[in-house]
Coordinates of N, CA and C in Angstrom, one line a residue:
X614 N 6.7 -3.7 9.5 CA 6.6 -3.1 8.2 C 5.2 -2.8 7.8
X615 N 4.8 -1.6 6.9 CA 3.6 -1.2 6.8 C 3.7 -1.4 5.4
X616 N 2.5 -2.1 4.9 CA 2.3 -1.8 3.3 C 1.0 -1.3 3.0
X617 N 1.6 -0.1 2.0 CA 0.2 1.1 1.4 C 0.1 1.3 0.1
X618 N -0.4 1.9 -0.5 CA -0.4 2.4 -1.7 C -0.1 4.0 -1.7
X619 N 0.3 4.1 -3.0 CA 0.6 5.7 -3.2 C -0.4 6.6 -2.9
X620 N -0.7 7.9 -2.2 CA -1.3 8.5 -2.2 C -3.0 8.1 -0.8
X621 N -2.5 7.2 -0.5 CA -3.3 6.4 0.5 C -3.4 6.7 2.3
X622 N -4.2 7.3 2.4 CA -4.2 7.9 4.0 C -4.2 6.6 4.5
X623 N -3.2 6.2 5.8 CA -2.8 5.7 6.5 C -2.6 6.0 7.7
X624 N -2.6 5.1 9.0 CA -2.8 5.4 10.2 C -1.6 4.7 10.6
X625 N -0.7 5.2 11.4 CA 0.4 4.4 11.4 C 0.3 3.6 13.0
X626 N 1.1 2.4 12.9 CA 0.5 1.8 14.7 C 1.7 1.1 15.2
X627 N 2.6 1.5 16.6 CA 3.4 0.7 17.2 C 3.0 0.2 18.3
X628 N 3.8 -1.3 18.4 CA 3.9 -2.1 19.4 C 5.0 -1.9 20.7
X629 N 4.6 -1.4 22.1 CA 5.7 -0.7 22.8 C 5.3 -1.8 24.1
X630 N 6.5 -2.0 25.2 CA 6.1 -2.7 25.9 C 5.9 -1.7 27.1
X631 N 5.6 -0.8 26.7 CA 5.0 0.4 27.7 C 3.3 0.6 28.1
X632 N 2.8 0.4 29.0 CA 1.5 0.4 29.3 C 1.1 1.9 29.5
X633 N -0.1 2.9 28.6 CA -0.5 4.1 29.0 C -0.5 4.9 30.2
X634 N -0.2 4.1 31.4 CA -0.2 4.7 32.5 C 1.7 5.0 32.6
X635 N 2.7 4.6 31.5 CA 3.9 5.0 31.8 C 4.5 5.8 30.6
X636 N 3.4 6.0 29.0 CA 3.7 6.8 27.9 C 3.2 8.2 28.5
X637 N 3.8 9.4 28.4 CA 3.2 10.4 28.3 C 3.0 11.1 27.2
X638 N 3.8 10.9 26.3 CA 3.7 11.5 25.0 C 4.3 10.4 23.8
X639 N 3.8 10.5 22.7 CA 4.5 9.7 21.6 C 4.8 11.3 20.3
X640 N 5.8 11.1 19.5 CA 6.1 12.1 18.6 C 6.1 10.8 17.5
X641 N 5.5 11.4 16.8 CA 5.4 10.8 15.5 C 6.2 11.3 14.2
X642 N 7.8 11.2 13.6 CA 8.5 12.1 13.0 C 8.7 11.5 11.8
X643 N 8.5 11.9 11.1 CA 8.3 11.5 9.5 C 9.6 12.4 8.5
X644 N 10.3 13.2 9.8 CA 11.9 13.6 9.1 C 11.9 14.6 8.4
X645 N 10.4 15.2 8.1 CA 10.5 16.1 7.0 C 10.8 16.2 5.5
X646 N 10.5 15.2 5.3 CA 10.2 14.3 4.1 C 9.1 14.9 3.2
X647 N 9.8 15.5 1.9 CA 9.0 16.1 1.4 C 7.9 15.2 0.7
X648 N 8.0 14.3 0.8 CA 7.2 13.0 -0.1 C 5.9 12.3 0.7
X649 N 5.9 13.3 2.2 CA 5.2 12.4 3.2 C 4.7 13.6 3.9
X650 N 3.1 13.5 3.3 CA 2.0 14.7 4.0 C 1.0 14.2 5.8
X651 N 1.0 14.6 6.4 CA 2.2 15.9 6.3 C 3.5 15.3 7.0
X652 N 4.3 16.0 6.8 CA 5.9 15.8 7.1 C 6.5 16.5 8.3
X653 N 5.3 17.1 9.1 CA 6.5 17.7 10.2 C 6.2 16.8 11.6
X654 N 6.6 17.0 12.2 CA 6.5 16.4 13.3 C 5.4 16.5 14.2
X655 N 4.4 15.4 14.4 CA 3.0 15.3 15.5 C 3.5 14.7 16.6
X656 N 3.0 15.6 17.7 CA 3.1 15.1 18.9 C 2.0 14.6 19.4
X657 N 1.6 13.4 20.1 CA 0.3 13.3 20.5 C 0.4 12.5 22.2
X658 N -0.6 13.2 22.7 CA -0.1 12.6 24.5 C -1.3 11.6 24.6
X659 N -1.2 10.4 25.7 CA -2.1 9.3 25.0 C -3.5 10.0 25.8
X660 N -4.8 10.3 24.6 CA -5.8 10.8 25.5 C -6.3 10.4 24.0
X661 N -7.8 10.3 24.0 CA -8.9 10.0 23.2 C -8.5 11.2 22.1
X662 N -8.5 10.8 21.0 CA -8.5 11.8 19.6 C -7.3 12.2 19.3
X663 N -5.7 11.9 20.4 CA -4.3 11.7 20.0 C -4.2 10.9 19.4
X664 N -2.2 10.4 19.8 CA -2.2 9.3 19.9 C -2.4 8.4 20.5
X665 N -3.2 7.3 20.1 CA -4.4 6.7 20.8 C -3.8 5.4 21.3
X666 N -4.3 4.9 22.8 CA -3.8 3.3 22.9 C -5.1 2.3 22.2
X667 N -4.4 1.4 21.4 CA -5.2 1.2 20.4 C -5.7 -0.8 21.1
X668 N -5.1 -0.9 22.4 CA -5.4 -2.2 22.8 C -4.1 -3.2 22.8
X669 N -4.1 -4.6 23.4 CA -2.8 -5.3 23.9 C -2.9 -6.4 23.3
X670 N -1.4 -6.7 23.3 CA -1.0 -7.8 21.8 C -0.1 -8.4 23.3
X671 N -0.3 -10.3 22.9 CA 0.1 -10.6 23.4 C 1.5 -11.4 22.4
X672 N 2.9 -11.9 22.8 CA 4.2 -11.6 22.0 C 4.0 -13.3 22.1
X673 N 4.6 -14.3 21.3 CA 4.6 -15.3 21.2 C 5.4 -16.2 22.7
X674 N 6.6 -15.5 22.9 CA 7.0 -15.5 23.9 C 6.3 -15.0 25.5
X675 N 5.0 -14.6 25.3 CA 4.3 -14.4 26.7 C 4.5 -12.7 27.0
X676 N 5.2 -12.3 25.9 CA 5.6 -10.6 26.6 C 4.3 -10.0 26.3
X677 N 4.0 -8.8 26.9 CA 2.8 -8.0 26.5 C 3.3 -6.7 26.1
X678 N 2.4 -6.5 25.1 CA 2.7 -5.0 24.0 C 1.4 -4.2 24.1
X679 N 1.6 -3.2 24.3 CA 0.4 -2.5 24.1 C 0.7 -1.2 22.5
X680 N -0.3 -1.6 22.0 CA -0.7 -0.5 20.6 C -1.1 0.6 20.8
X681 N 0.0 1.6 19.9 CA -0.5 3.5 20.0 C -0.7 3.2 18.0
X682 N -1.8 4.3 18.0 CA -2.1 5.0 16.6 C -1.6 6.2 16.8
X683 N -0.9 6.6 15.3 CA -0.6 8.0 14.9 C -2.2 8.6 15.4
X684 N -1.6 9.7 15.4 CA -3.1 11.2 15.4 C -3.4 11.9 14.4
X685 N -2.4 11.2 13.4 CA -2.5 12.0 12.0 C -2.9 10.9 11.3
X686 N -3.4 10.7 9.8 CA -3.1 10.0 8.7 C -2.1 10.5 7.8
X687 N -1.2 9.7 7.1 CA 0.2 9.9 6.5 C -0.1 9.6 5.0
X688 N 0.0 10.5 4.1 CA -0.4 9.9 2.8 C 1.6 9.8 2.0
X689 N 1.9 8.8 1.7 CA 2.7 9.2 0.8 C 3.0 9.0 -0.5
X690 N 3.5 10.1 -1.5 CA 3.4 10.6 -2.6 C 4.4 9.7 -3.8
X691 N 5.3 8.9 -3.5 CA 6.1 8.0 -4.3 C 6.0 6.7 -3.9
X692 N 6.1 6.0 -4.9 CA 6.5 4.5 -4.5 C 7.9 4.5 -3.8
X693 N 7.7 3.8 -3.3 CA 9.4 3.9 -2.1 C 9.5 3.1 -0.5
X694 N 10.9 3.1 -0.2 CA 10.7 2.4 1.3 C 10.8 3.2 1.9
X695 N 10.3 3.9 3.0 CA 10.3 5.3 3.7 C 10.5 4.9 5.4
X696 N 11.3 5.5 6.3 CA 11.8 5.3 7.9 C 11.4 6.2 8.2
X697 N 10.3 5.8 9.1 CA 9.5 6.5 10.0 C 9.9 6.9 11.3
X698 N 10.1 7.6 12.2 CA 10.5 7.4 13.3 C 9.5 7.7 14.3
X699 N 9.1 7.1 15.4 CA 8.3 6.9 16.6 C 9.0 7.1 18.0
X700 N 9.2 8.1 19.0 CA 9.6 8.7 20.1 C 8.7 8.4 21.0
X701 N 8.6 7.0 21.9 CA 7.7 7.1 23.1 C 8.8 7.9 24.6
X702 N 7.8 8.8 24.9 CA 8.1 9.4 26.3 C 7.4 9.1 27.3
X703 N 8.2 8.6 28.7 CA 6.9 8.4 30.1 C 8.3 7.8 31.0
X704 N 7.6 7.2 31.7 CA 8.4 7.0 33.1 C 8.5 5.2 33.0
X705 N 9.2 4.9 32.2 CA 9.8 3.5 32.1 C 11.1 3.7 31.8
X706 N 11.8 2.7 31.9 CA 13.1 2.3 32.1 C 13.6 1.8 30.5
X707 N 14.4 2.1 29.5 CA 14.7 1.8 28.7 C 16.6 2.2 28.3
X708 N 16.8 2.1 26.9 CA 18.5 2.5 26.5 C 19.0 4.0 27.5
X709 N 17.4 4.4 26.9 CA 17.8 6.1 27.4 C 16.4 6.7 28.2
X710 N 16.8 6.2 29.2 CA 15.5 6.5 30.3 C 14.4 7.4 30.2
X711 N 13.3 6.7 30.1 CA 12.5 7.5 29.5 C 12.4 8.3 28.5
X712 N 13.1 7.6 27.4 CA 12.8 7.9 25.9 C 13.1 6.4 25.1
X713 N 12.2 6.0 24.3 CA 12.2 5.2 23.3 C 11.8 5.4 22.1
X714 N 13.4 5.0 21.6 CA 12.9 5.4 19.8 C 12.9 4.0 19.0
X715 N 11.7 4.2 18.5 CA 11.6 3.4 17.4 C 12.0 3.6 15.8
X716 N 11.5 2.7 15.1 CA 11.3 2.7 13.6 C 10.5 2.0 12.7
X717 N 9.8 2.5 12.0 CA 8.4 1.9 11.4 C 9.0 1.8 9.7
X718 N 9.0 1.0 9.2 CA 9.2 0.5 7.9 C 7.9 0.8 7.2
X719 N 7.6 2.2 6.2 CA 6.4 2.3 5.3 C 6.9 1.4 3.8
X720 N 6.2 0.6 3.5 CA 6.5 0.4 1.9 C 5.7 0.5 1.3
X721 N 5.5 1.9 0.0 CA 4.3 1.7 -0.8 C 4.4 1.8 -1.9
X722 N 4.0 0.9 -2.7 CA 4.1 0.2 -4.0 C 3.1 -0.3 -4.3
X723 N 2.8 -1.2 -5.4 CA 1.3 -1.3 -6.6 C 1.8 -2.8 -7.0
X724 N 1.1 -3.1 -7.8 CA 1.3 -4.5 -8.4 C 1.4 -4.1 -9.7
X725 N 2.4 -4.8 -10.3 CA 3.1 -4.8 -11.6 C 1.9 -5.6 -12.4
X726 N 1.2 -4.7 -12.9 CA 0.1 -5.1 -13.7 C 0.7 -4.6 -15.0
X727 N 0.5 -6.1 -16.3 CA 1.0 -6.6 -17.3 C 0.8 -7.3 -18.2
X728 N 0.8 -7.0 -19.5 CA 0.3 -8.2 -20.3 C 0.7 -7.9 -21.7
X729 N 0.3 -9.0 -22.1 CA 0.9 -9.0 -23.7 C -0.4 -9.7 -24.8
X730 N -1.4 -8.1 -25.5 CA -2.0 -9.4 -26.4 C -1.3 -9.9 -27.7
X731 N -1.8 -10.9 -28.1 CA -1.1 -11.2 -29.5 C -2.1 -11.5 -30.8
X732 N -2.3 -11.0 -31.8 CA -3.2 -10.9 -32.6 C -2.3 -11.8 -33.5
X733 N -3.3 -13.4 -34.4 CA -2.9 -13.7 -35.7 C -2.9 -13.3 -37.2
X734 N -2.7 -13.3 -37.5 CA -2.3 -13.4 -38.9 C -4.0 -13.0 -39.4
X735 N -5.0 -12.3 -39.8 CA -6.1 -12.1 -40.5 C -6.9 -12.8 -39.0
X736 N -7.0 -13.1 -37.9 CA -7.7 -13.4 -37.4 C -8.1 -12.4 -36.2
X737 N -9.4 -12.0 -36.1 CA -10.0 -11.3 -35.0 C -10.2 -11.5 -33.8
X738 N -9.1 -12.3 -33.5 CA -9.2 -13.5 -32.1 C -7.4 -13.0 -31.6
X739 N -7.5 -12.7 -30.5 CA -6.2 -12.2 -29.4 C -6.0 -13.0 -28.9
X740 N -4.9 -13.6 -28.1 CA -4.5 -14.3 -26.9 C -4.4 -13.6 -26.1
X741 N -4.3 -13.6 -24.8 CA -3.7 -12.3 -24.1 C -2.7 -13.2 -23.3
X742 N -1.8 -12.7 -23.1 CA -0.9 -13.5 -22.0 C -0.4 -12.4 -20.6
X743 N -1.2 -12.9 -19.9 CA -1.3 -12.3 -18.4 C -0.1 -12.3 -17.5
X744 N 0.4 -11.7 -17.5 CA 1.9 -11.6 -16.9 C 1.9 -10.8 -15.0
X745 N 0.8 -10.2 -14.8 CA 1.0 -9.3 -13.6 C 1.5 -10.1 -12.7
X746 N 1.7 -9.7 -11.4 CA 2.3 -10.2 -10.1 C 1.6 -9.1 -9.4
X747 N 1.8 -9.7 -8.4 CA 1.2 -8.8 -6.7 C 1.8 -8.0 -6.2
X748 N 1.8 -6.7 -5.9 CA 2.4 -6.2 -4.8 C 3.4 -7.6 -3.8
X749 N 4.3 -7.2 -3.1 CA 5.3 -7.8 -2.3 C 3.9 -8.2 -1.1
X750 N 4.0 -9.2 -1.0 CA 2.7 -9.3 0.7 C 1.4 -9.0 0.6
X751 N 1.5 -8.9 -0.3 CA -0.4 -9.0 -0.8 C -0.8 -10.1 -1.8
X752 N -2.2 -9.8 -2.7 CA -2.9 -10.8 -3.4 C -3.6 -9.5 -3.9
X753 N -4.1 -9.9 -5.7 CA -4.7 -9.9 -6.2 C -5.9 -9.9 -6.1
X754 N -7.2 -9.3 -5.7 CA -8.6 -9.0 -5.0 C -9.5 -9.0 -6.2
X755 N -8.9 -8.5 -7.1 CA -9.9 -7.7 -8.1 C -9.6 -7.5 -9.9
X756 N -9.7 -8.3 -10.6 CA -8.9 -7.9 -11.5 C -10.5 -7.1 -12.9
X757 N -10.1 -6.6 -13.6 CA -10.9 -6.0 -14.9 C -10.1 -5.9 -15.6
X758 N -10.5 -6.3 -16.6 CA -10.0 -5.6 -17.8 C -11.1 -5.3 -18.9
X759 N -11.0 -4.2 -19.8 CA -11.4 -3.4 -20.8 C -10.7 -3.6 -22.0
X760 N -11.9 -4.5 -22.9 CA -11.1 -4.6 -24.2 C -11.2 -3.6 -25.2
X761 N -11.7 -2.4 -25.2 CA -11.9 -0.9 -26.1 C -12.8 -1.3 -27.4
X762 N -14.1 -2.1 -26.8 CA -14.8 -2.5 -27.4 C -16.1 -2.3 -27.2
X763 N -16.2 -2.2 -25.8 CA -17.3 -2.0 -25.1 C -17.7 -3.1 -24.2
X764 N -16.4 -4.3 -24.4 CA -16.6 -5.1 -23.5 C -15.5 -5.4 -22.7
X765 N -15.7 -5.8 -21.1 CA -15.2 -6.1 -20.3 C -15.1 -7.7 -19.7
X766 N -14.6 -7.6 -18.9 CA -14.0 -9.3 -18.5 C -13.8 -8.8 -16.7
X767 N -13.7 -9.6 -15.9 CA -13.2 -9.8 -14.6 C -12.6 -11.0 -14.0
X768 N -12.3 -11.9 -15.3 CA -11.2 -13.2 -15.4 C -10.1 -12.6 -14.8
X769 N -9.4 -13.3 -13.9 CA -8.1 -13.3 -13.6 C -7.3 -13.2 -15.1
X770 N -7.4 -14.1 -15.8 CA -6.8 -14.2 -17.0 C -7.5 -15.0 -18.0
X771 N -8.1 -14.1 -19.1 CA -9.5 -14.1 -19.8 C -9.0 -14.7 -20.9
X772 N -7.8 -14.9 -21.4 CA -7.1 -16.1 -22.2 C -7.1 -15.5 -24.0
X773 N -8.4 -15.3 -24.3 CA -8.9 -14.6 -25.3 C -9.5 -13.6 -25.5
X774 N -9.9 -12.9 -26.7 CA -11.0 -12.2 -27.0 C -11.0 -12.1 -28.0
X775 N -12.4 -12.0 -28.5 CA -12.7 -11.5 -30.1 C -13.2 -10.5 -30.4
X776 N -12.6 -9.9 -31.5 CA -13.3 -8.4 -31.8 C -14.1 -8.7 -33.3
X777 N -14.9 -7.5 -33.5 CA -15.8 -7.4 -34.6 C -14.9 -6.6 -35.7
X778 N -13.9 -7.1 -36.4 CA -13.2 -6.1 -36.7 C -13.8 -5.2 -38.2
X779 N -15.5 -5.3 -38.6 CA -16.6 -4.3 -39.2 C -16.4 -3.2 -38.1
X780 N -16.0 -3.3 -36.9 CA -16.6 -2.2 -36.0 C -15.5 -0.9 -35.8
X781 N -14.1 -1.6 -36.3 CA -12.6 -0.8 -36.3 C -11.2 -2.2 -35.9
X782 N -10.2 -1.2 -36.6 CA -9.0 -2.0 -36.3 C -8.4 -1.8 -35.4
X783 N -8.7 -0.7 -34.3 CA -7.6 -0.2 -33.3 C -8.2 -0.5 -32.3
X784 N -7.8 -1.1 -30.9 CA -8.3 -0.9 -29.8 C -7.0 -0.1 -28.8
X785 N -7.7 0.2 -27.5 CA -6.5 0.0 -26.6 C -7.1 -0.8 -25.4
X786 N -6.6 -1.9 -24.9 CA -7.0 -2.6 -23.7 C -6.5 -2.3 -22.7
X787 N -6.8 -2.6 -21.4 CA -6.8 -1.8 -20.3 C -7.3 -3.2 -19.0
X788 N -5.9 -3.2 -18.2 CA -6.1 -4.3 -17.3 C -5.7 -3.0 -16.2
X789 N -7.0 -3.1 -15.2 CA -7.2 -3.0 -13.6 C -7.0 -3.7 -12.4
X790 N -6.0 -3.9 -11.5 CA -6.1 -4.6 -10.6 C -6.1 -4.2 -9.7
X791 N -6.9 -4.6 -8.3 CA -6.8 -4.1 -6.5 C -6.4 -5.3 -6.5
X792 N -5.4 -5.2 -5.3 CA -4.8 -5.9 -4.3 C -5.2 -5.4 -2.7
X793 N -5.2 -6.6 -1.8 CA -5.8 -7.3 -0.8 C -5.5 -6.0 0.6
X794 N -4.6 -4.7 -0.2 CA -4.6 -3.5 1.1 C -5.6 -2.4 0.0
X795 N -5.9 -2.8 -1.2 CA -6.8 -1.3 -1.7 C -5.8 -0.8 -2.8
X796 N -5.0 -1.1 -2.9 CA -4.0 -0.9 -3.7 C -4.7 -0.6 -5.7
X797 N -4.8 0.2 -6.4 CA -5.2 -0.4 -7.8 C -3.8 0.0 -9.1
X798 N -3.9 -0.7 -9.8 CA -2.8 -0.4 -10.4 C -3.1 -0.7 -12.2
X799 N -2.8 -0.2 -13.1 CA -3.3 -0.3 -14.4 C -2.4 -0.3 -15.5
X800 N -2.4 -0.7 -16.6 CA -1.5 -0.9 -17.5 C -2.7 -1.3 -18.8
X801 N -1.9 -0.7 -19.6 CA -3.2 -0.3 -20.9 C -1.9 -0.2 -22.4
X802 N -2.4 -0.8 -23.4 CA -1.9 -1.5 -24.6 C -2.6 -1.5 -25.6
X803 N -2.0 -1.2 -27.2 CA -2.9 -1.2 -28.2 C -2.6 -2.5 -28.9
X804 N -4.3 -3.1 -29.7 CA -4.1 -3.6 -30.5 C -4.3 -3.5 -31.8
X805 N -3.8 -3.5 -32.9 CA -3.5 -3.0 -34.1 C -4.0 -3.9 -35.2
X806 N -5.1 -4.0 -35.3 CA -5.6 -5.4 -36.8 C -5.4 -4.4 -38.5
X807 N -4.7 -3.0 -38.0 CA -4.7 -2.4 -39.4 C -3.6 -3.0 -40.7

């Protein structure tokens, strides 16, 4: 499984137990998916600046894998689970002799960035109550927030804030987070002391 963000060039990488000297070609088929640039089908034969052998993974059980990279970068345009498909060709022995098809699981999604401030009664003092979560398989890298004041925070969860409320009654606050693939995701809310 691959995890990306929306709109995020991506290099896509399988695990084959085929060694370069028995791939002659990999197709990289993305189905024609209008959600997935580009969408038509790359062929790439294993040579320097294709699809590339990217080096050997060894399997917990002792097997050996060798790594191909797409030739392309894959951006795609919705959050969604998307099935990729990967066609290694060469002179190995497999279901259907000398063809192996795979399938790559893309998931690209954001972190549910979220919160709730709560303003008292005549008081210029917010709680915030921080509610986000992570992306699925990731972590939280980076958080900001912007209180529409002129001041900012980089607390995970900044608990409070005070405003000058001589200076206005309206803000809108604004919580930023990256997660641990590059991911940023934002959610932004008013507060109202009018």
């Amino acid at each position: 499984v691959v995890r990306t963000c929306k709109e995020n060039p991506v290099t896509l990488k399988i695990a084959l137990p085929y060694n370069p000297s028995q791939v002659t070609k990999i197709d990289w088929v993305p189905g024609g998916d209008p959600r997935i640039t580009p969408n038509t089908t790359t062929t790439g034969p294993i040579v320097s600046g294709t699809a590339k052998y990217d080096g050997t993974i060894i399997a917990e059980d002792g097997r050996t894998f060798y790594v191909y990279s797409s030739p392309d970068k894959y951006k795609f345009s919705d959050l969604a689970v998307y099935n990729f498909t990967v066609i290694a060709y060469g002179t190995f022995k497999s279901d259907c002799p000398g063809e192996d098809r795979q399938k790559i699981i893309v998931v690209v999604g954001r972190d549910n960035a979220y919160f709730e401030p709560k303003a008292a009664c005549g008081s210029p003092t917010v709680t915030i109550d921080n509610f986000t979560t992570a992306m699925a398989n990731t972590n939280i890298t980076k958080t900001t927030w912007d209180f529409g004041d002129g001041t900012t925070s980089s607390l995970a969860d900044p608990g409070t804030h005070t405003y000058n409320l001589a200076s206005g009654t309206y803000y809108k606050v604004k919580l930023t987070t990256v997660n641990s693939i590059g991911c940023n995701s934002e959610y932004e809310t008013e507060v109202d002391f009018g």
